[in-house]
C-alpha cells in the first residue's frame, strides 16, 4: 500500500530530511551523515518520501540527488487552507471569550 503524505510527514526523521533538502539537494549518503542511523535506514525514509512525491530524484553521473518537491507541498497547503479559516474563527472566538472573562474579574 502506497503511503500518503500524512504518514510521510508524521515521522520526525522524514520531516528533518525534507527540511535538509529544501535548502539543498542531497545524496542518500550525504543525508545519512546528518543522522545517527544507517544509510539503509535513511533509504527507507527516502523511499516513503519519494512514493508520496514529496521529493524527486535526479541522476547526476553515478549519484542520485534528491530535491524537495515544492509543488506537492503547495497542493498539501491548498488542501489545508480549507480548514485555516475555521481554525482562525475558533481561535478568535476563544480569544474573545478569554478577554471577556478576564475583564469580568
PDB file of C-alpha atoms in Angstrom:
ATOM      1  CA  UNK A   1       0.000   0.000   0.000  1.00  0.00           C
ATOM      2  CA  UNK A   2       1.342   3.392  -1.014  1.00  0.00           C
ATOM      3  CA  UNK A   3       1.903   5.687   1.985  1.00  0.00           C
ATOM      4  CA  UNK A   4       0.097   9.002   1.957  1.00  0.00           C
ATOM      5  CA  UNK A   5       1.511  12.429   2.662  1.00  0.00           C
ATOM      6  CA  UNK A   6       0.256  12.359   6.264  1.00  0.00           C
ATOM      7  CA  UNK A   7       2.151   9.152   7.006  1.00  0.00           C
ATOM      8  CA  UNK A   8       5.227  10.626   5.364  1.00  0.00           C
ATOM      9  CA  UNK A   9       5.311  13.833   7.385  1.00  0.00           C
ATOM     10  CA  UNK A  10       4.247  12.143  10.631  1.00  0.00           C
ATOM     11  CA  UNK A  11       7.786  10.851  11.149  1.00  0.00           C
ATOM     12  CA  UNK A  12      10.258  13.397  12.605  1.00  0.00           C
ATOM     13  CA  UNK A  13      13.175  11.973  10.616  1.00  0.00           C
ATOM     14  CA  UNK A  14      11.308  12.399   7.350  1.00  0.00           C
ATOM     15  CA  UNK A  15      10.392  15.969   8.310  1.00  0.00           C
ATOM     16  CA  UNK A  16      14.071  16.607   9.050  1.00  0.00           C
ATOM     17  CA  UNK A  17      15.052  15.153   5.661  1.00  0.00           C
ATOM     18  CA  UNK A  18      12.537  17.441   3.943  1.00  0.00           C
ATOM     19  CA  UNK A  19      13.981  20.418   5.801  1.00  0.00           C
ATOM     20  CA  UNK A  20      17.514  19.485   4.730  1.00  0.00           C
ATOM     21  CA  UNK A  21      16.744  19.022   1.069  1.00  0.00           C
ATOM     22  CA  UNK A  22      14.528  22.112   0.928  1.00  0.00           C
ATOM     23  CA  UNK A  23      17.789  24.010   1.383  1.00  0.00           C
ATOM     24  CA  UNK A  24      19.973  21.879  -0.885  1.00  0.00           C
ATOM     25  CA  UNK A  25      19.616  18.689  -2.931  1.00  0.00           C
ATOM     26  CA  UNK A  26      21.458  15.816  -1.264  1.00  0.00           C
ATOM     27  CA  UNK A  27      22.511  12.256  -1.983  1.00  0.00           C
ATOM     28  CA  UNK A  28      21.391   9.475   0.354  1.00  0.00           C
ATOM     29  CA  UNK A  29      24.942   9.227   1.734  1.00  0.00           C
ATOM     30  CA  UNK A  30      25.030  12.954   2.478  1.00  0.00           C
ATOM     31  CA  UNK A  31      21.671  12.644   4.254  1.00  0.00           C
ATOM     32  CA  UNK A  32      22.840   9.654   6.283  1.00  0.00           C
ATOM     33  CA  UNK A  33      25.788  11.694   7.572  1.00  0.00           C
ATOM     34  CA  UNK A  34      23.330  14.147   9.133  1.00  0.00           C
ATOM     35  CA  UNK A  35      21.563  11.466  11.188  1.00  0.00           C
ATOM     36  CA  UNK A  36      22.571   8.881  13.734  1.00  0.00           C
ATOM     37  CA  UNK A  37      21.333   5.999  11.594  1.00  0.00           C
ATOM     38  CA  UNK A  38      22.497   3.734   8.825  1.00  0.00           C
ATOM     39  CA  UNK A  39      22.392   4.527   5.129  1.00  0.00           C
ATOM     40  CA  UNK A  40      19.780   1.754   4.769  1.00  0.00           C
ATOM     41  CA  UNK A  41      17.520   3.365   7.372  1.00  0.00           C
ATOM     42  CA  UNK A  42      17.754   6.707   5.596  1.00  0.00           C
ATOM     43  CA  UNK A  43      16.981   4.943   2.306  1.00  0.00           C
ATOM     44  CA  UNK A  44      13.729   3.616   3.771  1.00  0.00           C
ATOM     45  CA  UNK A  45      12.708   7.164   4.709  1.00  0.00           C
ATOM     46  CA  UNK A  46      13.687   8.385   1.241  1.00  0.00           C
ATOM     47  CA  UNK A  47      11.544   5.660  -0.314  1.00  0.00           C
ATOM     48  CA  UNK A  48       8.452   6.809   1.610  1.00  0.00           C
ATOM     49  CA  UNK A  49       9.046  10.472   0.730  1.00  0.00           C
ATOM     50  CA  UNK A  50       9.622   9.564  -2.914  1.00  0.00           C
ATOM     51  CA  UNK A  51       6.460   7.417  -3.101  1.00  0.00           C
ATOM     52  CA  UNK A  52       4.469  10.374  -1.768  1.00  0.00           C
ATOM     53  CA  UNK A  53       6.155  12.634  -4.326  1.00  0.00           C
ATOM     54  CA  UNK A  54       7.453  14.979  -1.636  1.00  0.00           C
ATOM     55  CA  UNK A  55      10.932  14.577  -3.090  1.00  0.00           C
ATOM     56  CA  UNK A  56      12.160  13.832  -6.579  1.00  0.00           C
ATOM     57  CA  UNK A  57      15.346  12.065  -7.622  1.00  0.00           C
ATOM     58  CA  UNK A  58      17.743  13.419 -10.205  1.00  0.00           C
ATOM     59  CA  UNK A  59      20.591  11.332 -11.590  1.00  0.00           C
ATOM     60  CA  UNK A  60      23.913  13.160 -11.858  1.00  0.00           C
ATOM     61  CA  UNK A  61      26.626  10.827 -13.049  1.00  0.00           C
ATOM     62  CA  UNK A  62      26.779   7.926 -10.619  1.00  0.00           C
ATOM     63  CA  UNK A  63      24.976   9.817  -7.858  1.00  0.00           C
ATOM     64  CA  UNK A  64      21.282  10.365  -7.260  1.00  0.00           C
ATOM     65  CA  UNK A  65      20.405  13.724  -5.755  1.00  0.00           C
ATOM     66  CA  UNK A  66      17.055  14.193  -4.089  1.00  0.00           C
ATOM     67  CA  UNK A  67      15.280  17.500  -4.468  1.00  0.00           C
ATOM     68  CA  UNK A  68      12.404  18.943  -2.475  1.00  0.00           C
ATOM     69  CA  UNK A  69       9.146  18.892  -4.462  1.00  0.00           C
ATOM     70  CA  UNK A  70       7.618  22.233  -3.533  1.00  0.00           C
ATOM     71  CA  UNK A  71       4.724  21.664  -5.956  1.00  0.00           C
ATOM     72  CA  UNK A  72       3.477  18.717  -3.870  1.00  0.00           C
ATOM     73  CA  UNK A  73       3.720  20.760  -0.672  1.00  0.00           C
ATOM     74  CA  UNK A  74       1.745  23.566  -2.316  1.00  0.00           C
ATOM     75  CA  UNK A  75      -1.006  21.042  -3.135  1.00  0.00           C
ATOM     76  CA  UNK A  76      -0.984  19.975   0.512  1.00  0.00           C
ATOM     77  CA  UNK A  77      -1.081  23.606   1.656  1.00  0.00           C
ATOM     78  CA  UNK A  78      -4.090  24.289  -0.572  1.00  0.00           C
ATOM     79  CA  UNK A  79      -5.864  21.327   0.968  1.00  0.00           C
ATOM     80  CA  UNK A  80      -5.108  22.654   4.475  1.00  0.00           C
ATOM     81  CA  UNK A  81      -6.313  26.136   3.538  1.00  0.00           C
ATOM     82  CA  UNK A  82      -9.924  24.973   3.641  1.00  0.00           C
ATOM     83  CA  UNK A  83      -9.507  24.383   7.380  1.00  0.00           C
ATOM     84  CA  UNK A  84      -7.498  27.523   8.214  1.00  0.00           C
ATOM     85  CA  UNK A  85     -10.466  29.879   8.165  1.00  0.00           C
ATOM     86  CA  UNK A  86     -12.391  27.620  10.534  1.00  0.00           C
ATOM     87  CA  UNK A  87      -9.408  27.388  12.915  1.00  0.00           C
ATOM     88  CA  UNK A  88      -8.893  31.146  12.846  1.00  0.00           C
ATOM     89  CA  UNK A  89     -12.570  31.757  13.581  1.00  0.00           C
ATOM     90  CA  UNK A  90     -12.498  29.354  16.526  1.00  0.00           C
ATOM     91  CA  UNK A  91      -9.283  30.874  17.914  1.00  0.00           C
ATOM     92  CA  UNK A  92     -10.734  34.374  17.579  1.00  0.00           C
ATOM     93  CA  UNK A  93     -13.884  33.267  19.427  1.00  0.00           C
ATOM     94  CA  UNK A  94     -11.764  31.720  22.178  1.00  0.00           C
ATOM     95  CA  UNK A  95      -9.642  34.859  22.405  1.00  0.00           C
ATOM     96  CA  UNK A  96     -12.777  36.990  22.699  1.00  0.00           C
ATOM     97  CA  UNK A  97     -14.181  34.693  25.398  1.00  0.00           C
ATOM     98  CA  UNK A  98     -10.952  34.773  27.418  1.00  0.00           C
ATOM     99  CA  UNK A  99     -10.765  38.545  27.134  1.00  0.00           C
ATOM    100  CA  UNK A 100     -14.372  38.834  28.349  1.00  0.00           C
ATOM    101  CA  UNK A 101     -13.696  36.537  31.310  1.00  0.00           C
ATOM    102  CA  UNK A 102     -10.553  38.472  32.208  1.00  0.00           C
ATOM    103  CA  UNK A 103     -12.417  41.812  32.075  1.00  0.00           C
ATOM    104  CA  UNK A 104     -15.196  40.458  34.325  1.00  0.00           C
ATOM    105  CA  UNK A 105     -12.719  39.600  37.060  1.00  0.00           C
TER     106      UNK A 105
END
